Short mmCIF file of C-alpha atoms in Angstrom, two decimals:
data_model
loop_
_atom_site.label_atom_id
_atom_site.label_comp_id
_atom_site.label_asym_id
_atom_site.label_seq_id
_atom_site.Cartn_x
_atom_site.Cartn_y
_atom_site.Cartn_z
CA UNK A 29 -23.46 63.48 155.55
CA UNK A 30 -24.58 60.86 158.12
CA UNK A 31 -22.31 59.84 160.59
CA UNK A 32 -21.54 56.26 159.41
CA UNK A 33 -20.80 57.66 156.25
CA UNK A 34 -18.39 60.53 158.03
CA UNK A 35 -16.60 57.49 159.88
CA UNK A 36 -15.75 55.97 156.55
CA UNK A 37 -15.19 59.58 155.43
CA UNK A 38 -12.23 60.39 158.26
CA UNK A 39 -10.63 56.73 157.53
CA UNK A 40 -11.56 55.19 160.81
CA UNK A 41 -13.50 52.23 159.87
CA UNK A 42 -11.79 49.13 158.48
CA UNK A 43 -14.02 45.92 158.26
CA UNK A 44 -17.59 45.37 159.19
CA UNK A 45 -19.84 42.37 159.18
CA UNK A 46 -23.26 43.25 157.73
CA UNK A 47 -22.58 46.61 156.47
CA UNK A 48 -26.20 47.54 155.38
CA UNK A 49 -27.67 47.14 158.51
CA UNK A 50 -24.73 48.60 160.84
CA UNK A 51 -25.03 51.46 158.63
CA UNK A 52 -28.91 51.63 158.95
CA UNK A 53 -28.75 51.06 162.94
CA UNK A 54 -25.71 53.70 163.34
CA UNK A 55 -27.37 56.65 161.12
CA UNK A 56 -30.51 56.06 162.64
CA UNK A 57 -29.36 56.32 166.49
CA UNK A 58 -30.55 52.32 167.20
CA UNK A 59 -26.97 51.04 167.91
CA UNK A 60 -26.05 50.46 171.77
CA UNK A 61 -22.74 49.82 171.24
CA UNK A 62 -19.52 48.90 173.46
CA UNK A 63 -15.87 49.56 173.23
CA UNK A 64 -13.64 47.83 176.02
CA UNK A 65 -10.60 49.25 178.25
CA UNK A 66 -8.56 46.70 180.04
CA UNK A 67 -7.10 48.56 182.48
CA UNK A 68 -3.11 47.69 182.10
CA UNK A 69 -2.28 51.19 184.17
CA UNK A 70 -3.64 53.77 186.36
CA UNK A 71 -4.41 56.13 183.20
CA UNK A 72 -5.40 56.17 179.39
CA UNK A 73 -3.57 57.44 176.65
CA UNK A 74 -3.81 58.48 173.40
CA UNK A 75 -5.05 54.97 171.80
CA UNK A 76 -7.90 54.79 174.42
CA UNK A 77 -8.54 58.85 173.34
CA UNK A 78 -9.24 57.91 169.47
CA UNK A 79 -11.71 54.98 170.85
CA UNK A 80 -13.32 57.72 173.12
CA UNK A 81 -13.53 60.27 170.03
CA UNK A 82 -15.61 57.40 168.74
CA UNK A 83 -18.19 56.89 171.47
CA UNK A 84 -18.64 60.97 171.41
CA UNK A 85 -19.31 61.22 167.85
CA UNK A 86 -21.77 58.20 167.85
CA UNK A 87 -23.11 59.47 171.19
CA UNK A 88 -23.90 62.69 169.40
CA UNK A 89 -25.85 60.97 166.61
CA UNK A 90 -28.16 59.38 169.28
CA UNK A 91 -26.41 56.22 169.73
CA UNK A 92 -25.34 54.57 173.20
CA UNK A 93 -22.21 53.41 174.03
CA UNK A 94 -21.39 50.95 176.82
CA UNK A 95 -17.46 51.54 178.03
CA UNK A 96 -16.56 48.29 179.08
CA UNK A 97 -13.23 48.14 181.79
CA UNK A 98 -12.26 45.01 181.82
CA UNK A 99 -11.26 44.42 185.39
CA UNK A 100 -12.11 41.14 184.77
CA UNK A 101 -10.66 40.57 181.58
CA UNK A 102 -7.49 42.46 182.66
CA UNK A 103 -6.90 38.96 185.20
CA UNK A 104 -5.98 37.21 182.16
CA UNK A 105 -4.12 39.88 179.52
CA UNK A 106 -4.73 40.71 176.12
CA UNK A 107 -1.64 38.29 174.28
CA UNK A 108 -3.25 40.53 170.68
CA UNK A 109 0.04 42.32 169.26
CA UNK A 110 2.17 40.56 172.08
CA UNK A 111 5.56 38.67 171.93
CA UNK A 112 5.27 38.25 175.64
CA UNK A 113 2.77 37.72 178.14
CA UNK A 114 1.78 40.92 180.51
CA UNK A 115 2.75 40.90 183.95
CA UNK A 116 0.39 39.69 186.41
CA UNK A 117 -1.65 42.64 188.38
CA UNK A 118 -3.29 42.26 191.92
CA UNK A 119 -6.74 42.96 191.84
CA UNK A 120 -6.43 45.75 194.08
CA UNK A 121 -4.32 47.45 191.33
CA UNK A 122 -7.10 46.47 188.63
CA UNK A 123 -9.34 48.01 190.75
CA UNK A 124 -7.18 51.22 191.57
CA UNK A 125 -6.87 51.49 187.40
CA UNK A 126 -10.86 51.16 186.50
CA UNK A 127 -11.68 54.06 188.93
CA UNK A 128 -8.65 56.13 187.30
CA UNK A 129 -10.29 54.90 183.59
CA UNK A 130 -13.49 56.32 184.98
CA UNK A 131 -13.16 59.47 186.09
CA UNK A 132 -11.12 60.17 182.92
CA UNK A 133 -13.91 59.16 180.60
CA UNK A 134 -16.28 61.27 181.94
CA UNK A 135 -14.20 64.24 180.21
CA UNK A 136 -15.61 62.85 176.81
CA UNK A 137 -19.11 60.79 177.28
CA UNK A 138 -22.10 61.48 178.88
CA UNK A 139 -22.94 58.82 181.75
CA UNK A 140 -26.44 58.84 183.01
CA UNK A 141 -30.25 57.18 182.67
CA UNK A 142 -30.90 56.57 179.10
CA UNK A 143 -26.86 57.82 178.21
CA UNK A 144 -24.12 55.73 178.10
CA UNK A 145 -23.20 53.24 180.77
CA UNK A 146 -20.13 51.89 182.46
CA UNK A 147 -19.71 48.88 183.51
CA UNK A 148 -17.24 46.43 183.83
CA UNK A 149 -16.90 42.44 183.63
CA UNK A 150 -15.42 41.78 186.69
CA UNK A 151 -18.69 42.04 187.83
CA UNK A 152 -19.35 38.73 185.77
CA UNK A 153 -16.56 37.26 185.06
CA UNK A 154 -15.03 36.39 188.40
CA UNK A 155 -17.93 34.82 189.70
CA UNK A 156 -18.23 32.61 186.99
CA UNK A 157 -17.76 28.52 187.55
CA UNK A 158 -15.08 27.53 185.42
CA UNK A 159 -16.72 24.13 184.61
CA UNK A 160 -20.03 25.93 183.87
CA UNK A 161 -18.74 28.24 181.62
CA UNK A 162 -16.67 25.15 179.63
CA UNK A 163 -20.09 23.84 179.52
CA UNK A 164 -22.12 26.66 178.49
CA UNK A 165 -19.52 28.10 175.94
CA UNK A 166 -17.15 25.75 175.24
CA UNK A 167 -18.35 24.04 172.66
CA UNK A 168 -19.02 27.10 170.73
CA UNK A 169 -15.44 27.56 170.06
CA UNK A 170 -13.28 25.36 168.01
CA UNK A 171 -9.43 25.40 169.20
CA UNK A 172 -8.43 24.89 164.97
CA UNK A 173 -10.39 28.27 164.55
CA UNK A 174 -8.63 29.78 167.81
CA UNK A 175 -5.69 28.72 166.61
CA UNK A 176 -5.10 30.61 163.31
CA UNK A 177 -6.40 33.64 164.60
CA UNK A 178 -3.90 36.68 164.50
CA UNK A 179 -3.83 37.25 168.01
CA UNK A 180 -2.76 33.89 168.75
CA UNK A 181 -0.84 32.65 165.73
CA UNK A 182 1.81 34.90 166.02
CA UNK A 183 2.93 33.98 169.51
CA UNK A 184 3.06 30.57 168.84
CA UNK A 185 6.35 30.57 167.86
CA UNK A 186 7.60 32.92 171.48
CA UNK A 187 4.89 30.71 173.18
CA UNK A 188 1.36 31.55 174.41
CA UNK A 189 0.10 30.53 177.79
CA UNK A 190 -3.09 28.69 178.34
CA UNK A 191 -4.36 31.47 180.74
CA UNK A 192 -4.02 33.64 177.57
CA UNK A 193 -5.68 31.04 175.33
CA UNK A 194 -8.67 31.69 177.52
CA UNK A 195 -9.12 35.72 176.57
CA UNK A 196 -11.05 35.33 173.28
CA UNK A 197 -13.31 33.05 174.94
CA UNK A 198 -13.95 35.49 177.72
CA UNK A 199 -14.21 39.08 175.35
CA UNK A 200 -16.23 36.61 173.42
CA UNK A 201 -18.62 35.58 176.50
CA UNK A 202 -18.39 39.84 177.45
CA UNK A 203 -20.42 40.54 174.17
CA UNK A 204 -23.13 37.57 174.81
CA UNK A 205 -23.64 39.03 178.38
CA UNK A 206 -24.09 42.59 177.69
CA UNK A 207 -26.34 41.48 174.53
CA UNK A 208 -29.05 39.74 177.16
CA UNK A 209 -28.49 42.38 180.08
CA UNK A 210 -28.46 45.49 178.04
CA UNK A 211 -29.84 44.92 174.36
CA UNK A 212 -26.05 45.43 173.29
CA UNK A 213 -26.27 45.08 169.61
CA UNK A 214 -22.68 46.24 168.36
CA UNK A 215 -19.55 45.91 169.20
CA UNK A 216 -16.41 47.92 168.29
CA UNK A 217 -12.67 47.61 167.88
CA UNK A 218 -9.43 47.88 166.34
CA UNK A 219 -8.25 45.29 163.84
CA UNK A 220 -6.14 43.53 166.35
CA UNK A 221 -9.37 42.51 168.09
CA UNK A 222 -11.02 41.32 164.85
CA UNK A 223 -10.72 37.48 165.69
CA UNK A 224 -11.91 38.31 168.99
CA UNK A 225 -14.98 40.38 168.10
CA UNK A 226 -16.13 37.62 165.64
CA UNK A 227 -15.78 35.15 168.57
CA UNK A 228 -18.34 37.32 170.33
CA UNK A 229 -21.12 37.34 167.34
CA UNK A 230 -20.53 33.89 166.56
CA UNK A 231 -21.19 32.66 170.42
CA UNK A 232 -24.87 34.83 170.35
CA UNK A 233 -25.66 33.54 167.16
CA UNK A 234 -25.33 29.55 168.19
CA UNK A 235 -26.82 30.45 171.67
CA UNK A 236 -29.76 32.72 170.98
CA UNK A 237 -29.88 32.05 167.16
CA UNK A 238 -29.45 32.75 163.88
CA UNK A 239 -31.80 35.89 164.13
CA UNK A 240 -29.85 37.52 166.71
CA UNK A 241 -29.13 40.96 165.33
CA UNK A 242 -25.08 40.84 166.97
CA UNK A 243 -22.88 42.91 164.84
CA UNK A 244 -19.32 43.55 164.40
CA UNK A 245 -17.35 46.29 163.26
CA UNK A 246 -13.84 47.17 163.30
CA UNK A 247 -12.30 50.26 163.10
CA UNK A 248 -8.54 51.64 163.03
CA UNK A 249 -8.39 52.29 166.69
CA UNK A 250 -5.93 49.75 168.49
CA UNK A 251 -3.59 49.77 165.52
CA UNK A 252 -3.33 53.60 164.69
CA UNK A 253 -3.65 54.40 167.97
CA UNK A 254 -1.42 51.84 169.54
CA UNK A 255 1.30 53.49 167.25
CA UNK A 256 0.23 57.18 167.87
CA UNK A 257 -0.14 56.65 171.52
CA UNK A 258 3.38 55.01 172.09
CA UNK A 259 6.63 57.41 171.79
CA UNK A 260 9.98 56.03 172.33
CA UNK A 261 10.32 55.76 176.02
CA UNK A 262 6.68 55.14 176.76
CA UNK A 263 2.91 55.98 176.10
CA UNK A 264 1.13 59.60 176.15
CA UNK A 265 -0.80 59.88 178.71
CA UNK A 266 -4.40 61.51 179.50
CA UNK A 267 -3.25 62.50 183.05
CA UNK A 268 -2.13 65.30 183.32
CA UNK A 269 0.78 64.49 185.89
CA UNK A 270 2.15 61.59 183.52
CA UNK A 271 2.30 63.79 180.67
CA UNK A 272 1.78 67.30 181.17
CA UNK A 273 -0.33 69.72 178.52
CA UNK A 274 2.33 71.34 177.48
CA UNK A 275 4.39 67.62 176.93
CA UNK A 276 0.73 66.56 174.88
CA UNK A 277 0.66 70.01 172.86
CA UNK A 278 3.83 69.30 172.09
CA UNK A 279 3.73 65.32 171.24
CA UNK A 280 1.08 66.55 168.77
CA UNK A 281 2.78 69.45 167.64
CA UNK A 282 5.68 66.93 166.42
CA UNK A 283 4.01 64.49 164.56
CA UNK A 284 5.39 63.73 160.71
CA UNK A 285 4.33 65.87 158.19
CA UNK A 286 2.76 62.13 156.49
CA UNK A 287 0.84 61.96 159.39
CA UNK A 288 -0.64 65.25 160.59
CA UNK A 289 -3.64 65.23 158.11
CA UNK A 290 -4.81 61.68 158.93
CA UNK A 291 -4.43 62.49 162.80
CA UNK A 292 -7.20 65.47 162.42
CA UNK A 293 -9.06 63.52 160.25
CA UNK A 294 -9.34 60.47 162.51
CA UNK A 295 -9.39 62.44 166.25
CA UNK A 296 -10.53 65.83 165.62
CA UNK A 297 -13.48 67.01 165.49
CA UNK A 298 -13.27 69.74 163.26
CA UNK A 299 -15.81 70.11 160.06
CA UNK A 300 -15.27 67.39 157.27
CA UNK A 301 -15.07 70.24 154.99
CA UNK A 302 -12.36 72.51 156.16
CA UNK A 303 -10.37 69.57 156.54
CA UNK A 304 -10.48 68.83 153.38
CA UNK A 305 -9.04 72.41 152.55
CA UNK A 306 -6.06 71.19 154.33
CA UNK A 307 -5.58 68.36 152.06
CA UNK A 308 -3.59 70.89 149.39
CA UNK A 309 -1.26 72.18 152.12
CA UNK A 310 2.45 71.54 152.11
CA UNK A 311 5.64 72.99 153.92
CA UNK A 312 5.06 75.74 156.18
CA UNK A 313 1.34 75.52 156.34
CA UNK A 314 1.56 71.68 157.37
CA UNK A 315 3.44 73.11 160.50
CA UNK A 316 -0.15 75.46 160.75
CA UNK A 317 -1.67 72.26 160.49
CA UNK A 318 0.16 70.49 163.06
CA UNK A 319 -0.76 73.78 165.69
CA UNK A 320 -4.42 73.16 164.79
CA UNK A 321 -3.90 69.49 165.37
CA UNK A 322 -2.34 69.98 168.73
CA UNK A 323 -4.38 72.82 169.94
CA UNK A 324 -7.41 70.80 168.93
CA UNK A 325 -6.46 67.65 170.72
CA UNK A 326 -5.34 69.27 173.91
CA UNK A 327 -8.92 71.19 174.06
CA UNK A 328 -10.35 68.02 174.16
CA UNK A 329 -8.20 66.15 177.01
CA UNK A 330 -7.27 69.29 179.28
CA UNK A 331 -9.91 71.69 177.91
CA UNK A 332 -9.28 74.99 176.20
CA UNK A 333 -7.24 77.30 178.98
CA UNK A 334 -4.80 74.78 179.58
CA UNK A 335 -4.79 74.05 175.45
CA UNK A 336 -4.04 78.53 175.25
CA UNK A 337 -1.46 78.10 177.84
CA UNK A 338 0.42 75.54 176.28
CA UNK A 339 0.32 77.02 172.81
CA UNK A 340 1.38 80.53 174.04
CA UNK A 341 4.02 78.87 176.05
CA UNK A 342 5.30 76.60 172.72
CA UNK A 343 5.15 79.85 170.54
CA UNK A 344 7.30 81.75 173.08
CA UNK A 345 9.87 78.92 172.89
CA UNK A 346 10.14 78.44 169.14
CA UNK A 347 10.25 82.13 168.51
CA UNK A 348 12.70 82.87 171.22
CA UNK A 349 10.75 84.24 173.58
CA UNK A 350 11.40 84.38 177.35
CA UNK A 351 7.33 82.71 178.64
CA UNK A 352 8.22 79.79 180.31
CA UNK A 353 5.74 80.10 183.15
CA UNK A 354 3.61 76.88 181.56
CA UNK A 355 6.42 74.63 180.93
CA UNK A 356 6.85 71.58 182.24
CA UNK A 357 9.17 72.38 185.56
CA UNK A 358 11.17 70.58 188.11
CA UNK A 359 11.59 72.16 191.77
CA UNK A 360 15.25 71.41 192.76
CA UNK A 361 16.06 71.39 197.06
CA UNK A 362 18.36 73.51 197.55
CA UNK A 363 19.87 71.70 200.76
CA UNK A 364 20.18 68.60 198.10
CA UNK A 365 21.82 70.91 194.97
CA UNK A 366 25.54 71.08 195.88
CA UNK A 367 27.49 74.19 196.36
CA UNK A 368 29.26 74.19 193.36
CA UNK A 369 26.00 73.04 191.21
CA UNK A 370 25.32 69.98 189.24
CA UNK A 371 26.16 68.47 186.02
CA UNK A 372 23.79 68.38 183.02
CA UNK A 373 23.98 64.44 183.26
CA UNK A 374 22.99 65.14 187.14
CA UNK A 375 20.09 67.73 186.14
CA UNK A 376 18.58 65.31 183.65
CA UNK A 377 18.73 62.53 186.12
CA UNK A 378 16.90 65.15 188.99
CA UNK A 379 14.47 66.14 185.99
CA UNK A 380 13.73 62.94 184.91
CA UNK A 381 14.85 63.31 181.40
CA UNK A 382 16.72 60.24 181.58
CA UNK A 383 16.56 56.73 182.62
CA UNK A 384 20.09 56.79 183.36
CA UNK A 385 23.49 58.69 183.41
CA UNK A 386 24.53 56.36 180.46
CA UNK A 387 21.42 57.04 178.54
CA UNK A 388 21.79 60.44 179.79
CA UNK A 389 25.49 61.04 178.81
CA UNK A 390 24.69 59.03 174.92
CA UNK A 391 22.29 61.82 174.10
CA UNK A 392 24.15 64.73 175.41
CA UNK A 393 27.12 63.41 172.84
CA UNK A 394 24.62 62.49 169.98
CA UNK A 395 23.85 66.46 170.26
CA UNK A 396 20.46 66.13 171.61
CA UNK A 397 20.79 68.36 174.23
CA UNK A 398 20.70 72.25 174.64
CA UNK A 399 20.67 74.44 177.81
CA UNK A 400 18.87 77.60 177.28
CA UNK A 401 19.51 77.73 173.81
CA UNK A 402 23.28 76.23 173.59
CA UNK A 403 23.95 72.38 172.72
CA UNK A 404 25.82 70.78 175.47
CA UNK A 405 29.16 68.61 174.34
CA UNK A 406 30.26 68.13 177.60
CA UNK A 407 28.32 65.73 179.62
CA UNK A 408 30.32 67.30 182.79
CA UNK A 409 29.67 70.79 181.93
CA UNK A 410 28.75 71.77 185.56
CA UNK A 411 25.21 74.27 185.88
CA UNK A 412 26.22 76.38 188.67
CA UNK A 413 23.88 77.04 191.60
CA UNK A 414 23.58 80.56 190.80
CA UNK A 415 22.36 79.60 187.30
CA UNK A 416 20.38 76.92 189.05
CA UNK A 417 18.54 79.89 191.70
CA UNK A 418 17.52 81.87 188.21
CA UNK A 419 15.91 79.01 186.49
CA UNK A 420 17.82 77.14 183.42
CA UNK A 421 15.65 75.97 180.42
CA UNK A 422 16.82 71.90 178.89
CA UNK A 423 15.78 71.26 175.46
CA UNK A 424 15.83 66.98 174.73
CA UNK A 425 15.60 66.28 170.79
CA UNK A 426 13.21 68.49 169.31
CA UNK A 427 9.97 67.64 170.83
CA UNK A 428 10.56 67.90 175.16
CA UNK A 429 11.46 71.45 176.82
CA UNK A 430 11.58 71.74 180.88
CA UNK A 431 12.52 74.00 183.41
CA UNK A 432 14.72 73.47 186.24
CA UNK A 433 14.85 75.54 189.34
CA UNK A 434 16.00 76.12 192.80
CA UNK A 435 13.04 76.75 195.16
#
């Protein structure tokens, strides 16, 4: 099986404009290709990971991807799958993100002469004369077109700011740039980005012609991922210290039986064929499945010692064993732990389990919260120091475990 054909095969592509041809230049290793980042914090997470899955596998099949961080782009804000517009970042903190985004991509893709490239459209964007660009591009986009695409008509209603209104035009001028400085030919992205990606072939096409070979594919990255990557307080990170190994192990671990299947289809990169085995599986061997899936994914991100320690460390947990020397841990002071100890509402606070003592208190009442192996009722229920000094184990729902200690 080629590799455009295992795309379609693992569910990841959704639309495509000249199918023939993408799937002639992708089989054949002739596609230099670009996904973009905009980088909206100091560290990718789980959507970004099933765009970089991407790059690798087409990387393997002797095509070149361009990772594009939009430290430029990222001046404006993305309004696709908005209902408000992002907050404003300094360029200093763009510029603090893109060097995070970098050294985390260089986990998956191979950077280098004749490999793929990084670059990012600050480096064009900013210096750009606004008038000049109207000029050059402007007339290449018409605002009836702009206006029923997805990204925009649904924030019409909630309002949509012109600085916003200008972010198709710009991921649209990104493509034509990186087509005449580096023979870009494709361009990837999730189907939230589809209006935005056509914007980009459409603008090479009236500028450099008909016969300019620009194509456009869209896969089921931002949407999937957007949803897999998100959890209920916040995304999954790829650092390390904003979600540990063990936290990642276990976010995968936890995912719905509906879902488990699709996830190592679409991010794993385990042999078309034995998934496919899987397919038949149900009850207790979809929570096999769901250990392959997390063991699999954690390899990738935090490579394979850190993927053993946190599956030891979650099989010691769920079958009552006493390994907790990978779990996620919080080092209490003991000059700031009082004499008599702290509450469990107190301990969550210090652990960071909760955003608050009412949040904190609502789940300890809703029964979502053990202490080495009992539920809690009472949010008051005081953890002495002594039990503190040895080390207590909190349990939050079913997917988060951590350790708190006394130093």
């Amino acid at each position: 099986m080629q590799i455009y054909e295992e795309l379609v095969a693992r569910g990841l592509i959704a639309q495509v404009t000249n199918e023939d041809e993408i799937r002639d230049m992708i089989n054949n290793g002739k596609a230099t290709f670009y996904i973009g980042f905009d980088p909206t914090a100091d560290s990718l997470h789980v959507g970004h990971f099933m765009a970089l899955c991407l790059m690798k596998r087409l990387q393997m099949a002797g095509n070149k991807p361009i990772a594009l961080i939009g430290g430029g782009t990222a001046m404006i804000g993305d309004p696709s799958g908005r209902t408000d517009m992002r907050s404003m970042m300094t360029r200093e903190t763009i510029e603090h993100n893109c060097a995070c985004f970098k050294k985390q991509m260089e986990r998956f893709i191979e950077f280098g002469e004749d490999k793929a490239q990084m670059v990012n459209n600050a480096d064009w964007l900013l210096d750009l004369n606004y008038v000049d660009v109207l000029r050059e591009v402007g007339a290449c986009f018409s605002v009836n077109n702009m206006l029923r695409a997805e990204c925009y008509k649904q924030r019409m209603e909630k309002g949509l700011s012109f600085l916003e209104f200008n972010y198709m035009i710009m991921q649209s001028y990104d493509f034509y740039y990186l087509y005449q400085k580096y023979g870009c030919n494709m361009q990837f992205g999730g189907n939230d980005q589809w209006s935005n990606m056509l914007g980009g072939t459409e603008l090479i096409r009236r500028k450099l012609g008909k016969d300019a070979h620009a194509m456009t594919i869209t896969l089921l990255l931002n949407s999937e991922g957007k949803k897999m990557g998100k959890t209920a307080k916040g995304a999954v990170w790829l650092d390390p210290n904003k979600t540990s190994p063990f936290d990642f192990y276990q976010y995968w671990r936890n995912v719905e039986d509906a879902d488990v299947l699709k996830c190592i289809r679409m991010l794993t990169f385990l042999p078309l064929e034995q998934i496919d085995e899987m397919d038949s599986w149900k009850d207790a061997q979809l929570n096999v499945a769901k250990e392959i899936l997390a063991y699999e994914l954690t390899k990738l991100v935090h490579g394979e010692e850190e993927a053993n320690k946190a599956k030891d460390a979650a099989k010691a947990l769920f079958v009552g064993g006493g390994d907790d020397a990978n779990m996620p841990t919080t080092e209490l002071i003991a000059a700031q732990v009082p004499a008599e100890g702290m509450t469990v509402v107190d301990l969550m606070m210090a652990c960071k389990l909760a955003p608050s003592k009412g949040e904190a208190r609502r789940l300890i009442q809703q029964g979502g919260v053990s202490l080495d192996g009992e539920k809690v009722e009472n949010p008051m229920m005081l953890v002495t120091f002594e039990k503190l000094t040895e080390g207590v184990r909190i349990k939050k729902g079913k997917k988060i475990f951590h350790k708190a200690v006394i130093k």
